[in-house]
GROMACS .gro file of C-alpha atoms in nm:
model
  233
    1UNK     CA    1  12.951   9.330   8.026
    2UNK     CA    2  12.694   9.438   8.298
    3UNK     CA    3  12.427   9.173   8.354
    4UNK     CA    4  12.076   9.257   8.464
    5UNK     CA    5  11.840   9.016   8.705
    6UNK     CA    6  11.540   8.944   8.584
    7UNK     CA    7  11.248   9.067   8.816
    8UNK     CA    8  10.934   8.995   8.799
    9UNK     CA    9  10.611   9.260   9.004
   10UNK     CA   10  10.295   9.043   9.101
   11UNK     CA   11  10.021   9.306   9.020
   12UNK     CA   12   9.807   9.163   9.370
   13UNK     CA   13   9.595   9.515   9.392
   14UNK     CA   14   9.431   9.379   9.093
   15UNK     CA   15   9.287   9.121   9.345
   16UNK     CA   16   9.187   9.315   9.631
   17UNK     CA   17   8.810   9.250   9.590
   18UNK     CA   18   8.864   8.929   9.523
   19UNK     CA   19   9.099   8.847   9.827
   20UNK     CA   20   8.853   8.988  10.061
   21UNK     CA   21   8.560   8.847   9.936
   22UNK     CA   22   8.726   8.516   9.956
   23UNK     CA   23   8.824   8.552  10.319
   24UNK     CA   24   8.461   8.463  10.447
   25UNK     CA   25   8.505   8.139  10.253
   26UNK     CA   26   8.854   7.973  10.422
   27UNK     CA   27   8.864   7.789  10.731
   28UNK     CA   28   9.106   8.090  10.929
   29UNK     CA   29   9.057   8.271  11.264
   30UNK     CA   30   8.864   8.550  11.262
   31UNK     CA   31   9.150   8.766  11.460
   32UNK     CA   32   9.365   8.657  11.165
   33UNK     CA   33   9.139   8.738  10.939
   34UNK     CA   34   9.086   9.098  11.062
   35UNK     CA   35   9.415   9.104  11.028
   36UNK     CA   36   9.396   9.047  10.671
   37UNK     CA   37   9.141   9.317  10.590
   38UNK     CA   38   9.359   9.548  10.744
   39UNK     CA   39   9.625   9.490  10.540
   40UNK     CA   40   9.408   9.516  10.199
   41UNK     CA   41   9.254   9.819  10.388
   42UNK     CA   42   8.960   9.898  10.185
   43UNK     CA   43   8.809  10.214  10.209
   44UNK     CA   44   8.522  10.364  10.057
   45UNK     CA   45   8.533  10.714  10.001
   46UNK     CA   46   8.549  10.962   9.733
   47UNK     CA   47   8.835  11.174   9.532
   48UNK     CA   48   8.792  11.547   9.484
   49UNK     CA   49   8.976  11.805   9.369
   50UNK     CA   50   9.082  12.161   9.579
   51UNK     CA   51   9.253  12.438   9.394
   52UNK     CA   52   9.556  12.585   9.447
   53UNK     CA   53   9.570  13.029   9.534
   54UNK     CA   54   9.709  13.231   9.267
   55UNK     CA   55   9.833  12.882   9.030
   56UNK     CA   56   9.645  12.736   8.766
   57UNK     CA   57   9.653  12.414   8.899
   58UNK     CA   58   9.466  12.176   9.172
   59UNK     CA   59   9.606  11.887   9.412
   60UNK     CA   60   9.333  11.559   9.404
   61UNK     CA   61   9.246  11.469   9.779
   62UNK     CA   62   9.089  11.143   9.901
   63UNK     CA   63   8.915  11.124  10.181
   64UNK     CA   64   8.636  10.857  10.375
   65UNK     CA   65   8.440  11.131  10.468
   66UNK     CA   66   8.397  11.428  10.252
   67UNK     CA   67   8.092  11.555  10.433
   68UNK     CA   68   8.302  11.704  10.628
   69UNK     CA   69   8.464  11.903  10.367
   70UNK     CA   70   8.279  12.249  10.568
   71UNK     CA   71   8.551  12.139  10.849
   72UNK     CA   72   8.889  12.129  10.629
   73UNK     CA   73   9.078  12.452  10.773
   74UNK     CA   74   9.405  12.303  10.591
   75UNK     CA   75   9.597  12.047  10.353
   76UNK     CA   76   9.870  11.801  10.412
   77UNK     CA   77  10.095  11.660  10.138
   78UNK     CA   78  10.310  11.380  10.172
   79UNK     CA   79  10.677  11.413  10.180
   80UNK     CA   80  10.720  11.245   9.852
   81UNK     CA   81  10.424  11.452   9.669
   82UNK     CA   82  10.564  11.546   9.324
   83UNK     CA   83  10.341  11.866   9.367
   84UNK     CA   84  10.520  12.015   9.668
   85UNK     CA   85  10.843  12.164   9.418
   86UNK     CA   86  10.589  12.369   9.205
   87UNK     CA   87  10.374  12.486   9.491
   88UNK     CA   88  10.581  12.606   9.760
   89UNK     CA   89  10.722  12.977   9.806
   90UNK     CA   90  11.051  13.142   9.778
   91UNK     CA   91  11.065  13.186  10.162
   92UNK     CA   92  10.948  12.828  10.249
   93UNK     CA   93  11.156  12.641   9.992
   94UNK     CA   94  11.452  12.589  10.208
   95UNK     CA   95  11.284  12.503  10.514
   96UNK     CA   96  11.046  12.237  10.316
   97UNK     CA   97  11.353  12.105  10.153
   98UNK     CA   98  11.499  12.000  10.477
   99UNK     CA   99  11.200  11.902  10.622
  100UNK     CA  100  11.118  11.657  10.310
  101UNK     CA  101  11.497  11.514  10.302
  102UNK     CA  102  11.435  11.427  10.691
  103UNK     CA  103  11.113  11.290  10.652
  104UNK     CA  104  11.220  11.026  10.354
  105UNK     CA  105  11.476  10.920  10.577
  106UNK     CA  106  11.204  10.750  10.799
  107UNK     CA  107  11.095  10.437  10.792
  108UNK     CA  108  10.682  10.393  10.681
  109UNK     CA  109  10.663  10.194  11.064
  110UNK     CA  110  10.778  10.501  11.216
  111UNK     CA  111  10.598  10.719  11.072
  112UNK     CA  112  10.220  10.546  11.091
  113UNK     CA  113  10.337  10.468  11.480
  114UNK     CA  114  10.373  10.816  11.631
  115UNK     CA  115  10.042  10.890  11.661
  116UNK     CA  116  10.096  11.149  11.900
  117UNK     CA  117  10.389  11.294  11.796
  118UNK     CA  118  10.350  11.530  11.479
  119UNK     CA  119  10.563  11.709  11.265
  120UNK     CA  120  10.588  11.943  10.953
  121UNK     CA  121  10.650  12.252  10.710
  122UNK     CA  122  10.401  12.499  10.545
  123UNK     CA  123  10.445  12.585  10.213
  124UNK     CA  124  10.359  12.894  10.154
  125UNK     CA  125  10.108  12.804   9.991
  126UNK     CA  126   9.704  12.812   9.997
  127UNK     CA  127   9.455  12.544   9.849
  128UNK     CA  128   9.062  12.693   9.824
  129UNK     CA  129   8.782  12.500  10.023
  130UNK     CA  130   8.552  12.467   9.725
  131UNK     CA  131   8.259  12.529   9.989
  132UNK     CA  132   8.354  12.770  10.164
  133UNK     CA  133   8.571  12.966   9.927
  134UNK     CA  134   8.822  13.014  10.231
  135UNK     CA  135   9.199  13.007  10.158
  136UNK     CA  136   9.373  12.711  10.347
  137UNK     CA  137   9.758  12.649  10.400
  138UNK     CA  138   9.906  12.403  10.257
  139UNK     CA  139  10.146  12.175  10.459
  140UNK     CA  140  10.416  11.868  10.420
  141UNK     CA  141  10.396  11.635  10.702
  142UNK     CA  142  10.532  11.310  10.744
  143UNK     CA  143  10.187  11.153  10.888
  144UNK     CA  144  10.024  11.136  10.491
  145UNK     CA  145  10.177  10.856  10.388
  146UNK     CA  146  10.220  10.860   9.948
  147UNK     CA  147  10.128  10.467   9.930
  148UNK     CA  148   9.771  10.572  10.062
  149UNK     CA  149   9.531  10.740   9.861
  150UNK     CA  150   9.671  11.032   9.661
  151UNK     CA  151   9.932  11.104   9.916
  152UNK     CA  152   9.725  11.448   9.989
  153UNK     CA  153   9.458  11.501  10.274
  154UNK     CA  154   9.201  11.770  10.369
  155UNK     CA  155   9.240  11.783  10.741
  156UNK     CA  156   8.929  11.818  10.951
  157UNK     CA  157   9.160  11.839  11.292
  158UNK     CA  158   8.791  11.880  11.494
  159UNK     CA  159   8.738  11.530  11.413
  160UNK     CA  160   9.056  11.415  11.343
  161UNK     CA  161   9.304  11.296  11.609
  162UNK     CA  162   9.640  11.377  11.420
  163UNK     CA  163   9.469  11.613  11.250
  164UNK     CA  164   9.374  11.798  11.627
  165UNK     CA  165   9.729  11.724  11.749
  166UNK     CA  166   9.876  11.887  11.411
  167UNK     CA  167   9.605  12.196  11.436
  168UNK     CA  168   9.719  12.215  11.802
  169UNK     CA  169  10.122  12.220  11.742
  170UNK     CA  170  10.090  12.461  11.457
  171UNK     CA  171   9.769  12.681  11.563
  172UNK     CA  172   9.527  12.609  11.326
  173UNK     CA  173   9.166  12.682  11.288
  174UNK     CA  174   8.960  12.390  11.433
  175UNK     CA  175   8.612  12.410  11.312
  176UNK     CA  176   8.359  12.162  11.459
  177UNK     CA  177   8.111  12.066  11.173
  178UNK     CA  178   7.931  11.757  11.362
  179UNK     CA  179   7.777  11.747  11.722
  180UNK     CA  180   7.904  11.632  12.020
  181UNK     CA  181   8.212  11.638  12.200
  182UNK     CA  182   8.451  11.911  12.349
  183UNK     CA  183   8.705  12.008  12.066
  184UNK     CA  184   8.869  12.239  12.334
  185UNK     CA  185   8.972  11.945  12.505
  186UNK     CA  186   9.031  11.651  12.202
  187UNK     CA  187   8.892  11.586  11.853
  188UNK     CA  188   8.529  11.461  11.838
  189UNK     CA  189   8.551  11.108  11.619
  190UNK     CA  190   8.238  10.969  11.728
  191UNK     CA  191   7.903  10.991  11.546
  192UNK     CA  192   7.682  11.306  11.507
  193UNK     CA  193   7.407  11.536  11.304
  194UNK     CA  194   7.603  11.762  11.042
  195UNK     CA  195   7.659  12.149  11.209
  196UNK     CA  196   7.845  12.430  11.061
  197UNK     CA  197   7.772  12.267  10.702
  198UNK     CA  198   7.576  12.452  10.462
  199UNK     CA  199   7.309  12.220  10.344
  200UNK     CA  200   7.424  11.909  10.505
  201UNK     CA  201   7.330  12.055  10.862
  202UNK     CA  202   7.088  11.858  11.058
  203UNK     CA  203   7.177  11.504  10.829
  204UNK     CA  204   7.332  11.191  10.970
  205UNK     CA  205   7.662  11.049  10.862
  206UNK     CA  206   7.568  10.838  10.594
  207UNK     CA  207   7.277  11.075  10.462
  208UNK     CA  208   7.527  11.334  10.465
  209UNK     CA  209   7.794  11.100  10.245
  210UNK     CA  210   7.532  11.039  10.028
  211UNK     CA  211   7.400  11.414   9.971
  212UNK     CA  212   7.781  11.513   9.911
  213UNK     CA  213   7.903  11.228   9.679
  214UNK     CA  214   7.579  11.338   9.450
  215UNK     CA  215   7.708  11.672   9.487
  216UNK     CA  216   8.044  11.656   9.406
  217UNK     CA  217   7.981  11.406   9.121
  218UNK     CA  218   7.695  11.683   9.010
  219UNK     CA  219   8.001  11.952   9.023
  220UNK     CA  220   8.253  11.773   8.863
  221UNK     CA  221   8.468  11.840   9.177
  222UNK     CA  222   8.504  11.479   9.250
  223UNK     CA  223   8.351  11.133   9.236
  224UNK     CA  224   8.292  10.828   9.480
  225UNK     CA  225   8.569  10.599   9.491
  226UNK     CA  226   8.716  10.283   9.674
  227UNK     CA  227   9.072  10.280   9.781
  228UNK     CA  228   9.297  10.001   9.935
  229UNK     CA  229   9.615   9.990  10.140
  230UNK     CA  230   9.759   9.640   9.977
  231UNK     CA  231  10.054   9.735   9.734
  232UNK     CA  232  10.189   9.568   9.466
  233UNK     CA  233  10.462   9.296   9.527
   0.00000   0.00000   0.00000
């Protein structure tokens, strides 16, 4: 007779709010305290929606800062995506299969540490910017982590470190959509009026957020939403 343990799943993401508004109430450091918000890791953002060339189906993104949506020149899935089996090619399954089977084999550590050090497979296929109507590859990496978000990301790589280093490797369009900065040299992560962007040009960063939550909420392409890192015990 095969006995079971009983185990038992504390549902803490149901507390997130709560356990960081309660932080500015107990009598803690502030450096461990900052250390506590960054493990909830609360983000405010918004989830949206890009379709997928020549299938019937789409792949739900989220993302801090969708005004830069104009800048996504491609898509990264994580390794564990349920999506990537229906979505990638004849001539790209084998490669992504080994690629996804080496990337599960990594510890979450490992893969949030390499900053620098970037890896992955296309898939063959193409998700559509819905702005610009362009067709952009779709890629596994093993820098999306599937515990964050929807475990898919639009990657702006001219403002986006890994996402530069990744555009870099694999020689992919970089498309600057704020000012400032050099992105012949690095990624531009600092601060600047909207470029390249349709009807966001010439609007700050939080103007800009604003304008395109309205719009994608408007569109039914997506909505505003908050996201945290904290995971159920």
């Amino acid at each position: 007779v095969r006995k079971t343990m009983k185990q038992w799943l504390l549902r803490i993401t149901a507390y997130a709010e709560r356990l960081l508004e309660c932080l500015d109430t107990i009598d803690w450091s502030e450096s461990i305290k900052e250390v506590q918000r960054n493990w909830i890791g609360k983000s405010m953002g918004a989830s949206l929606f890009f379709d997928i060339a020549d299938k019937d189906i789409n792949i739900e993104v989220f993302t801090t800062r969708a005004d830069t949506l104009f800048g996504a020149s491609f898509m990264v899935l994580a390794p564990e995506h349920e999506i990537i089996s229906t979505i990638v090619s004849d001539e790209q399954r084998a490669a992504v299969e080994e690629y996804v089977t080496w990337a599960k084999n990594r510890s979450e550590r490992e893969r949030m540490a390499e900053v620098k050090k970037v890896s992955g497979v296309f898939t063959g296929a193409y998700g559509i910017n819905p702005f610009t109507g362009a067709r952009i590859p779709i890629w596994v990496a093993d820098y999306v982590l599937m515990g964050y978000g929807t475990g898919a990301i639009m990657a702006v790589p001219a403002h986006d470190e890994r996402d530069y280093a990744f555009a870099k490797k694999y020689n992919i369009e970089i498309i600057p959509v704020l000012e400032g900065g050099n992105i012949e040299v690095e990624a531009h992560t600092g601060d600047g009026l909207h470029i390249n962007s349709g009807f966001l040009d010439g609007l700050n960063k939080q103007d800009a957020i604003e304008t395109m939550a309205k719009w994608l909420e408007e569109n039914k392409i997506g909505k505003k939403t908050i996201n945290y890192r904290l995971r159920e015990w």
